[in-house]
XYZ file of C-alpha atoms in Angstrom:
342
model
C 0.000 0.000 0.000
C 2.803 2.405 0.965
C 4.810 1.429 -2.117
C 1.828 2.089 -4.387
C 1.231 5.512 -2.799
C 4.916 6.475 -3.229
C 4.809 5.489 -6.890
C 1.629 7.494 -7.442
C 3.133 10.592 -5.807
C 6.326 10.232 -7.821
C 4.328 9.968 -11.032
C 2.204 13.036 -10.316
C 4.993 15.277 -8.979
C 6.378 16.312 -12.405
C 2.846 17.072 -13.596
C 2.232 19.242 -10.543
C 5.456 21.153 -11.221
C 4.449 21.625 -14.857
C 1.075 23.019 -13.834
C 2.165 25.196 -10.917
C 5.839 26.066 -11.381
C 6.307 27.630 -14.835
C 2.786 29.066 -14.931
C 3.350 30.876 -11.674
C 6.844 32.009 -12.612
C 5.999 33.188 -16.139
C 2.426 34.342 -16.047
C 1.672 36.018 -19.377
C 1.402 39.800 -19.272
C -1.393 41.218 -21.418
C -1.894 44.824 -22.477
C -4.334 46.883 -24.529
C -3.759 49.736 -26.963
C -6.823 51.900 -27.602
C -6.445 54.625 -30.243
C -8.831 57.168 -31.726
C -8.868 55.605 -35.210
C -7.040 53.048 -37.343
C -6.987 55.501 -40.289
C -4.823 58.420 -39.183
C -1.151 57.585 -39.937
C -0.224 58.847 -36.469
C -2.192 56.056 -34.808
C -1.075 53.500 -37.384
C 2.518 54.220 -36.378
C 1.590 54.131 -32.691
C 0.141 50.660 -33.205
C 3.321 49.555 -34.988
C 5.459 50.759 -32.095
C 3.334 49.022 -29.475
C 3.137 45.781 -31.478
C 6.887 45.578 -32.078
C 7.768 46.262 -28.447
C 5.127 43.797 -27.192
C 6.604 41.069 -29.398
C 10.087 41.898 -28.151
C 9.078 41.710 -24.484
C 6.643 38.792 -24.783
C 3.597 40.900 -23.894
C 0.246 39.808 -25.323
C -1.209 42.930 -26.974
C -4.838 43.559 -27.936
C -5.597 46.643 -30.048
C -8.794 48.657 -30.400
C -9.755 51.859 -32.221
C -12.730 54.123 -32.697
C -14.510 54.170 -36.045
C -13.668 57.870 -36.412
C -11.847 60.436 -34.309
C -14.360 61.298 -31.587
C -15.901 57.824 -31.282
C -16.065 57.825 -27.496
C -18.463 54.898 -27.010
C -16.244 52.415 -28.846
C -13.351 53.392 -26.574
C -15.489 52.852 -23.474
C -16.423 49.368 -24.725
C -12.745 48.641 -25.406
C -11.730 49.535 -21.853
C -14.516 47.345 -20.481
C -13.214 44.464 -22.629
C -9.687 45.015 -21.312
C -10.915 44.936 -17.713
C -12.838 41.714 -18.362
C -9.824 40.073 -20.032
C -7.523 40.752 -17.073
C -5.152 43.105 -18.860
C -2.228 44.372 -16.799
C -2.086 47.727 -18.578
C -3.961 49.965 -21.006
C -2.455 52.525 -23.380
C -5.128 55.044 -24.351
C -5.479 57.988 -26.713
C -8.858 59.276 -25.604
C -11.369 60.859 -27.962
C -13.273 62.502 -25.104
C -10.752 63.279 -22.378
C -13.386 64.135 -19.776
C -16.135 61.574 -20.422
C -13.691 58.646 -20.493
C -12.551 59.242 -16.892
C -15.180 57.117 -15.049
C -14.404 53.942 -17.017
C -10.669 54.635 -16.701
C -11.179 54.738 -12.933
C -12.908 51.364 -13.117
C -9.812 49.969 -14.832
C -7.483 51.480 -12.230
C -9.686 50.130 -9.416
C -9.221 46.697 -10.982
C -5.442 47.070 -10.614
C -4.758 47.958 -14.249
C -2.063 50.509 -15.102
C -3.600 53.152 -17.394
C -1.251 55.309 -19.453
C -2.584 58.130 -21.624
C -0.665 58.432 -24.891
C -0.438 61.785 -26.704
C -3.715 63.129 -25.271
C -3.820 63.891 -21.514
C -7.007 63.050 -19.656
C -8.877 65.775 -17.804
C -7.723 65.947 -15.092
C -4.320 64.616 -16.139
C -4.004 62.500 -12.970
C -7.097 60.518 -13.989
C -4.513 58.240 -15.649
C -1.585 56.685 -13.819
C 0.798 58.352 -16.275
C 0.855 60.287 -19.540
C 3.402 59.799 -22.316
C 2.997 62.666 -24.731
C 4.383 65.403 -26.858
C 4.297 68.768 -25.139
C 1.297 69.691 -27.274
C 1.231 73.310 -26.114
C 4.860 73.656 -27.185
C 4.084 71.939 -30.507
C 1.446 74.582 -31.206
C 3.651 77.356 -29.880
C 6.480 76.468 -32.282
C 4.293 76.717 -35.386
C 2.736 79.933 -34.047
C 6.163 81.481 -33.518
C 7.257 80.372 -36.979
C 4.163 81.840 -38.656
C 4.537 85.184 -36.851
C 8.263 85.398 -37.608
C 7.678 84.486 -41.252
C 5.070 87.229 -41.680
C 7.174 89.755 -39.797
C 5.450 93.138 -39.534
C 2.501 91.773 -41.529
C 1.621 89.491 -38.604
C -0.331 92.480 -37.256
C -2.642 92.242 -40.297
C -2.994 88.470 -40.402
C -6.324 86.780 -41.025
C -6.240 83.470 -39.201
C -8.358 80.351 -39.622
C -8.143 77.682 -36.936
C -9.066 74.150 -37.974
C -9.520 72.264 -34.725
C -10.422 68.665 -33.936
C -13.849 68.092 -32.388
C -16.729 69.885 -30.656
C -15.799 68.168 -27.368
C -12.393 69.948 -27.511
C -10.219 67.173 -26.019
C -7.079 68.295 -24.247
C -4.788 67.784 -27.245
C -7.114 70.012 -29.296
C -7.033 72.806 -26.726
C -3.283 72.594 -26.103
C -2.279 72.807 -29.768
C -4.770 75.550 -30.608
C -3.860 77.670 -27.614
C -0.141 77.030 -28.068
C -0.355 78.241 -31.669
C -2.184 81.436 -30.738
C 0.200 82.126 -27.868
C 3.189 81.570 -30.145
C 1.692 83.916 -32.711
C 1.416 86.603 -30.045
C -2.330 86.567 -29.415
C -3.851 86.946 -25.942
C -5.452 83.540 -25.355
C -7.520 84.593 -22.306
C -8.293 81.223 -20.654
C -5.652 78.805 -21.958
C -7.953 75.873 -21.173
C -10.670 77.053 -23.543
C -10.879 77.331 -27.317
C -12.588 80.331 -28.881
C -12.770 82.903 -26.085
C -10.143 85.178 -27.707
C -11.213 88.580 -28.979
C -8.291 89.359 -31.296
C -9.689 90.721 -34.599
C -7.089 88.755 -36.575
C -8.950 85.518 -35.824
C -11.483 84.824 -38.591
C -12.898 81.813 -36.792
C -12.648 78.208 -35.632
C -14.110 75.079 -37.200
C -13.712 71.353 -36.549
C -12.266 68.697 -38.862
C -12.487 65.311 -37.071
C -8.758 65.181 -37.796
C -9.173 64.021 -41.399
C -8.905 65.390 -44.947
C -12.620 65.581 -45.604
C -13.124 67.544 -42.413
C -10.240 69.828 -43.346
C -11.799 70.564 -46.730
C -15.201 71.347 -45.253
C -13.879 73.491 -42.406
C -11.721 75.500 -44.812
C -14.716 76.096 -47.081
C -16.779 77.320 -44.143
C -14.104 79.745 -42.945
C -13.401 81.109 -46.440
C -17.063 82.017 -46.628
C -16.533 84.133 -43.521
C -13.444 85.815 -44.974
C -11.981 84.985 -48.406
C -8.721 86.769 -47.509
C -7.508 84.267 -44.892
C -3.713 84.074 -45.065
C -2.783 81.908 -42.046
C -4.287 78.447 -41.504
C -3.624 76.500 -38.304
C -4.613 72.825 -38.446
C -4.859 70.252 -35.649
C -2.973 67.679 -37.756
C -1.580 67.018 -41.224
C -4.565 65.165 -42.733
C -6.673 68.236 -41.883
C -3.947 70.427 -43.418
C -4.021 68.400 -46.633
C -7.787 68.870 -46.849
C -7.500 72.604 -46.186
C -4.929 72.904 -48.975
C -7.235 71.149 -51.445
C -9.978 73.666 -50.693
C -7.605 76.617 -51.025
C -6.374 75.158 -54.324
C -9.916 74.788 -55.639
C -10.550 78.458 -54.788
C -7.259 79.521 -56.390
C -5.990 80.814 -53.046
C -2.828 78.830 -52.285
C -0.434 81.716 -52.985
C 0.425 83.831 -49.951
C -1.307 81.516 -47.448
C 0.715 79.918 -44.640
C -0.514 76.489 -43.511
C 0.912 75.141 -40.258
C 0.226 71.858 -38.528
C 1.295 69.261 -35.970
C 2.297 65.579 -36.275
C 5.421 65.249 -38.422
C 4.367 62.022 -40.107
C 6.155 61.079 -43.309
C 3.269 62.218 -45.589
C 3.062 65.516 -43.674
C 6.796 66.151 -43.874
C 6.623 65.372 -47.592
C 3.939 68.064 -47.813
C 6.400 70.464 -46.181
C 8.963 69.513 -48.824
C 6.398 70.204 -51.556
C 5.400 73.563 -50.101
C 1.865 72.510 -49.169
C 2.520 72.904 -45.434
C 4.829 75.718 -44.358
C 5.854 74.194 -41.046
C 4.832 71.302 -38.826
C 5.756 70.152 -35.339
C 7.017 66.571 -35.377
C 5.945 64.081 -32.722
C 7.216 60.567 -32.078
C 4.242 58.189 -31.648
C 6.223 55.006 -32.296
C 8.501 55.807 -29.358
C 5.501 56.907 -27.297
C 3.764 53.544 -27.646
C 6.937 51.477 -27.249
C 7.728 53.270 -23.990
C 4.180 52.565 -22.839
C 4.552 48.823 -23.407
C 7.885 48.853 -21.546
C 6.179 50.615 -18.621
C 3.393 48.014 -18.494
C 5.911 45.157 -18.538
C 7.870 46.782 -15.708
C 4.684 47.406 -13.716
C 3.702 43.744 -14.108
C 7.100 42.675 -12.812
C 7.725 45.185 -10.012
C 4.522 47.148 -9.388
C 6.409 50.360 -10.203
C 4.554 53.093 -12.092
C 6.319 55.427 -14.545
C 7.402 58.878 -13.369
C 6.887 62.140 -15.292
C 9.654 64.255 -16.777
C 11.162 66.522 -14.120
C 9.181 69.736 -13.785
C 6.220 68.413 -15.804
C 3.106 66.392 -15.000
C 3.695 64.037 -17.955
C 6.578 62.169 -19.602
C 7.728 64.365 -22.497
C 8.454 62.326 -25.637
C 9.783 65.311 -27.596
C 8.813 67.684 -30.428
C 10.773 69.259 -33.317
C 9.765 72.001 -35.771
C 10.091 70.968 -39.439
C 10.284 73.645 -42.164
C 12.245 74.433 -45.304
C 11.877 78.166 -44.634
C 13.579 78.652 -41.261
C 12.666 81.774 -39.282
C 14.998 83.791 -37.081
C 14.721 82.858 -33.420
C 12.731 79.650 -33.995
C 14.797 76.455 -33.864
C 13.956 73.983 -36.642
C 15.227 71.256 -38.940
C 14.526 70.910 -42.660
C 12.212 68.426 -44.366
C 15.088 66.168 -45.450
C 16.096 65.606 -41.837
C 12.437 65.429 -40.865
C 11.885 62.599 -43.349
C 14.774 60.707 -41.757
C 13.150 61.081 -38.346
C 9.477 60.684 -39.244
C 7.934 58.206 -36.865
C 10.717 55.628 -36.793
């Protein structure tokens, strides 16, 4: 009887080690990436960065995206799916930076590390961390460039602002207000779009961050003033759409278009003279750093720290233009193409 029991225990011991040992020691880490769309090249590159780093580190990555920029409900459903699946971390570029906060809190309450990418939540500490471009600085750089390029004529500028969405997510506000501040306009409340009273501002319209929206918004603002000569755009797809409208109206000469993103198509548009200047971001690095942070959190419980003096981790921004302006640091489109999004 004793001999039989010893043999049975010996036979089952390796199986027990197989079931308990390696599984406990190497529990798979899963993460989610939730972007605004799968169409914008910025988010395509972000997905590439997250996917490559996840493969490198052995992290199981699930990806989700809204149908269009501003599709808040799909992002809420994605977070709920990530909670249910037991994800260790979520990387999020929120379409509605205020309305998303309650479901983000649910994820954090479940022990999930939530990192905002590119677009800070409101308030910013609603996420555990934020990895982002300094979006105010990105706007400020193109505003400074536009003002310096116009010189004395900046006092007579007629400015169209092509923003993102009616909900005015934080990235929308930061870029818009940074541009106006850089141009030398009193922005009143820096947390609010459209409360300025400077007569040089023709108006604001929204684009949904895509070419079609850029075309429509530009048409609307040209109806308000056909002599617009400075066009700020939330991103380069919107800039491309704005240019098409200006071209159709025969108004491309003497109009400065400025933007933010620094994707390869956008930098090519700088090279071709379609966009005068753009602020380059680094979404591939942004997402890769986020995956590294989730893997570290899973291993040690440590959360990422912000850049010193800031309330987010600054992933960098560079002005790209082939018409450099005095006092505004920049690189040309050739160098920008070498750097564009990895």
